[in-house]
Amino acid sequence: MSKKRRNNSKSGDTPEVVNRRARFEYDIEDTLEVGVRLVGTEVKSVRMGKVSLAEGYVRATEEPARMELHGVHIAEYPPAGAFQHPPTRVRTLLAHKKEIVKFATRAQVKGMSIVPLKLYFKGGFAKIQIGVGRGKGKSDKRETIKKREADRDIMRAMSKRV
């Protein structure tokens, strides 16, 4: 009789690192969940939540089909001592060839970019949600701010009413 595998990682154990700036800077049209190839000290640092996705971007190529994550800062893991990883190294993203080609062709259009949206663990594996989007202009950003403030005012009024 085989034993059932227990998933020791609870949902609250590992942080979900979200790039809130990406949703403000870009109008995200499509998203995709991909794996990330990390080294041991990077995994431990990510589990501690020492990650910054703010300046990150993804570069995808059709031939050969590959995706690389650039500019994401994963802090060094202090207990590792001399065996550290470079904090802003280029990391390989793992996805199916068809998905990579699809995102690479969409990113070649003028004004389109692939940005990391969220980094999290799923079933013990590090996953990153990426999105392809068009950069917003100043007026679009102002509209987003106005909408957010209007929603806050409505919520405040509703909470006072109850």
mmCIF file of C-alpha atoms in Angstrom, residues 49-162:
data_model
loop_
_atom_site.group_PDB
_atom_site.id
_atom_site.type_symbol
_atom_site.label_atom_id
_atom_site.label_comp_id
_atom_site.label_asym_id
_atom_site.label_seq_id
_atom_site.Cartn_x
_atom_site.Cartn_y
_atom_site.Cartn_z
ATOM 1 C CA GLY A 49 9.578 37.074 0.868
ATOM 2 C CA LYS A 50 12.808 38.879 -0.054
ATOM 3 C CA VAL A 51 11.839 39.518 -3.693
ATOM 4 C CA SER A 52 11.250 42.654 -5.740
ATOM 5 C CA LEU A 53 9.382 42.286 -9.055
ATOM 6 C CA ALA A 54 9.028 46.041 -9.618
ATOM 7 C CA GLU A 55 11.811 46.486 -12.180
ATOM 8 C CA GLY A 56 11.471 43.061 -13.759
ATOM 9 C CA TYR A 57 10.598 42.226 -17.341
ATOM 10 C CA VAL A 58 10.485 39.111 -19.512
ATOM 11 C CA ARG A 59 12.307 38.663 -22.802
ATOM 12 C CA ALA A 60 10.870 35.969 -25.093
ATOM 13 C CA THR A 61 12.370 34.671 -28.329
ATOM 14 C CA GLU A 62 10.734 32.469 -30.940
ATOM 15 C CA GLU A 63 13.847 30.801 -32.321
ATOM 16 C CA PRO A 64 15.025 29.171 -30.110
ATOM 17 C CA ALA A 65 11.822 29.202 -28.066
ATOM 18 C CA ARG A 66 12.802 30.518 -24.625
ATOM 19 C CA MET A 67 11.735 33.002 -21.981
ATOM 20 C CA GLU A 68 14.063 34.775 -19.595
ATOM 21 C CA LEU A 69 13.277 36.861 -16.534
ATOM 22 C CA HIS A 70 15.426 40.003 -16.247
ATOM 23 C CA GLY A 71 15.743 42.633 -13.512
ATOM 24 C CA VAL A 72 14.020 40.748 -10.680
ATOM 25 C CA HIS A 73 15.916 41.174 -7.420
ATOM 26 C CA ILE A 74 16.017 38.163 -5.093
ATOM 27 C CA ALA A 75 17.995 39.089 -1.977
ATOM 28 C CA GLU A 76 20.893 36.962 -0.782
ATOM 29 C CA TYR A 77 20.158 34.300 1.832
ATOM 30 C CA PRO A 78 22.320 35.239 4.863
ATOM 31 C CA PRO A 79 22.818 31.715 6.359
ATOM 32 C CA ALA A 80 24.340 30.492 3.059
ATOM 33 C CA GLY A 81 27.627 32.257 3.789
ATOM 34 C CA ALA A 82 29.998 32.096 0.811
ATOM 35 C CA PHE A 83 27.604 30.077 -1.379
ATOM 36 C CA GLN A 84 25.453 32.989 -2.538
ATOM 37 C CA HIS A 85 23.591 33.609 -5.773
ATOM 38 C CA PRO A 86 23.837 36.869 -7.759
ATOM 39 C CA PRO A 87 20.728 38.894 -6.719
ATOM 40 C CA THR A 88 19.705 40.128 -10.184
ATOM 41 C CA ARG A 89 20.815 37.300 -12.463
ATOM 42 C CA VAL A 90 18.857 36.282 -15.565
ATOM 43 C CA ARG A 91 16.495 33.414 -14.708
ATOM 44 C CA THR A 92 15.007 30.916 -17.146
ATOM 45 C CA LEU A 93 11.224 30.586 -17.289
ATOM 46 C CA LEU A 94 9.658 27.198 -18.006
ATOM 47 C CA ALA A 95 6.683 26.985 -20.357
ATOM 48 C CA HIS A 96 5.453 25.042 -23.371
ATOM 49 C CA LYS A 97 6.949 26.004 -26.720
ATOM 50 C CA LYS A 98 3.545 26.981 -28.139
ATOM 51 C CA GLU A 99 2.927 29.399 -25.254
ATOM 52 C CA ILE A 100 6.408 30.903 -25.562
ATOM 53 C CA VAL A 101 5.974 31.523 -29.290
ATOM 54 C CA LYS A 102 2.520 33.058 -28.699
ATOM 55 C CA PHE A 103 3.855 35.530 -26.118
ATOM 56 C CA ALA A 104 6.988 36.291 -28.171
ATOM 57 C CA THR A 105 4.941 37.258 -31.239
ATOM 58 C CA ARG A 106 2.585 39.427 -29.165
ATOM 59 C CA ALA A 107 5.533 41.202 -27.504
ATOM 60 C CA GLN A 108 7.018 42.173 -30.888
ATOM 61 C CA VAL A 109 4.130 44.575 -31.529
ATOM 62 C CA LYS A 110 5.092 48.180 -30.791
ATOM 63 C CA GLY A 111 4.175 49.229 -27.260
ATOM 64 C CA MET A 112 3.662 45.682 -25.936
ATOM 65 C CA SER A 113 5.742 44.236 -23.093
ATOM 66 C CA ILE A 114 5.834 41.073 -21.008
ATOM 67 C CA VAL A 115 5.971 41.823 -17.281
ATOM 68 C CA PRO A 116 5.981 39.640 -14.149
ATOM 69 C CA LEU A 117 2.774 40.048 -12.131
ATOM 70 C CA LYS A 118 3.005 37.595 -9.246
ATOM 71 C CA LEU A 119 5.515 35.102 -7.760
ATOM 72 C CA TYR A 120 4.265 32.258 -5.575
ATOM 73 C CA PHE A 121 4.674 28.575 -4.746
ATOM 74 C CA LYS A 122 2.280 25.943 -6.033
ATOM 75 C CA GLY A 123 2.747 22.328 -5.023
ATOM 76 C CA GLY A 124 6.292 23.047 -3.850
ATOM 77 C CA PHE A 125 7.353 24.608 -7.156
ATOM 78 C CA ALA A 126 8.049 28.292 -7.726
ATOM 79 C CA LYS A 127 5.598 29.764 -10.239
ATOM 80 C CA ILE A 128 5.401 33.206 -11.732
ATOM 81 C CA GLN A 129 2.405 34.792 -13.398
ATOM 82 C CA ILE A 130 3.412 36.892 -16.378
ATOM 83 C CA GLY A 131 1.270 39.160 -18.491
ATOM 84 C CA VAL A 132 1.564 40.781 -21.866
ATOM 85 C CA GLY A 133 0.321 44.333 -21.886
ATOM 86 C CA ARG A 134 0.421 47.730 -23.487
ATOM 87 C CA GLY A 135 2.038 50.587 -21.589
ATOM 88 C CA LYS A 136 -0.414 53.182 -20.280
ATOM 89 C CA GLY A 137 -0.058 56.865 -21.027
ATOM 90 C CA LYS A 138 -0.349 59.666 -18.483
ATOM 91 C CA SER A 139 -4.048 60.206 -19.136
ATOM 92 C CA ASP A 140 -4.804 56.488 -18.679
ATOM 93 C CA LYS A 141 -2.981 56.505 -15.348
ATOM 94 C CA ARG A 142 -4.963 59.566 -14.220
ATOM 95 C CA GLU A 143 -8.214 57.791 -15.085
ATOM 96 C CA THR A 144 -7.107 54.775 -13.048
ATOM 97 C CA ILE A 145 -6.366 56.989 -10.041
ATOM 98 C CA LYS A 146 -9.749 58.766 -10.343
ATOM 99 C CA LYS A 147 -11.581 55.444 -10.544
ATOM 100 C CA ARG A 148 -9.712 54.076 -7.504
ATOM 101 C CA GLU A 149 -10.520 57.203 -5.443
ATOM 102 C CA ALA A 150 -14.185 57.085 -6.483
ATOM 103 C CA ASP A 151 -14.404 53.426 -5.427
ATOM 104 C CA ARG A 152 -12.841 54.290 -2.055
ATOM 105 C CA ASP A 153 -15.358 57.110 -1.528
ATOM 106 C CA ILE A 154 -18.233 54.747 -2.314
ATOM 107 C CA MET A 155 -16.906 52.135 0.138
ATOM 108 C CA ARG A 156 -16.478 54.795 2.838
ATOM 109 C CA ALA A 157 -20.022 56.029 2.333
ATOM 110 C CA MET A 158 -21.394 52.478 2.429
ATOM 111 C CA SER A 159 -19.525 51.651 5.653
ATOM 112 C CA LYS A 160 -20.863 54.817 7.368
ATOM 113 C CA ARG A 161 -24.377 54.017 6.212
ATOM 114 C CA VAL A 162 -24.394 50.574 7.816
#
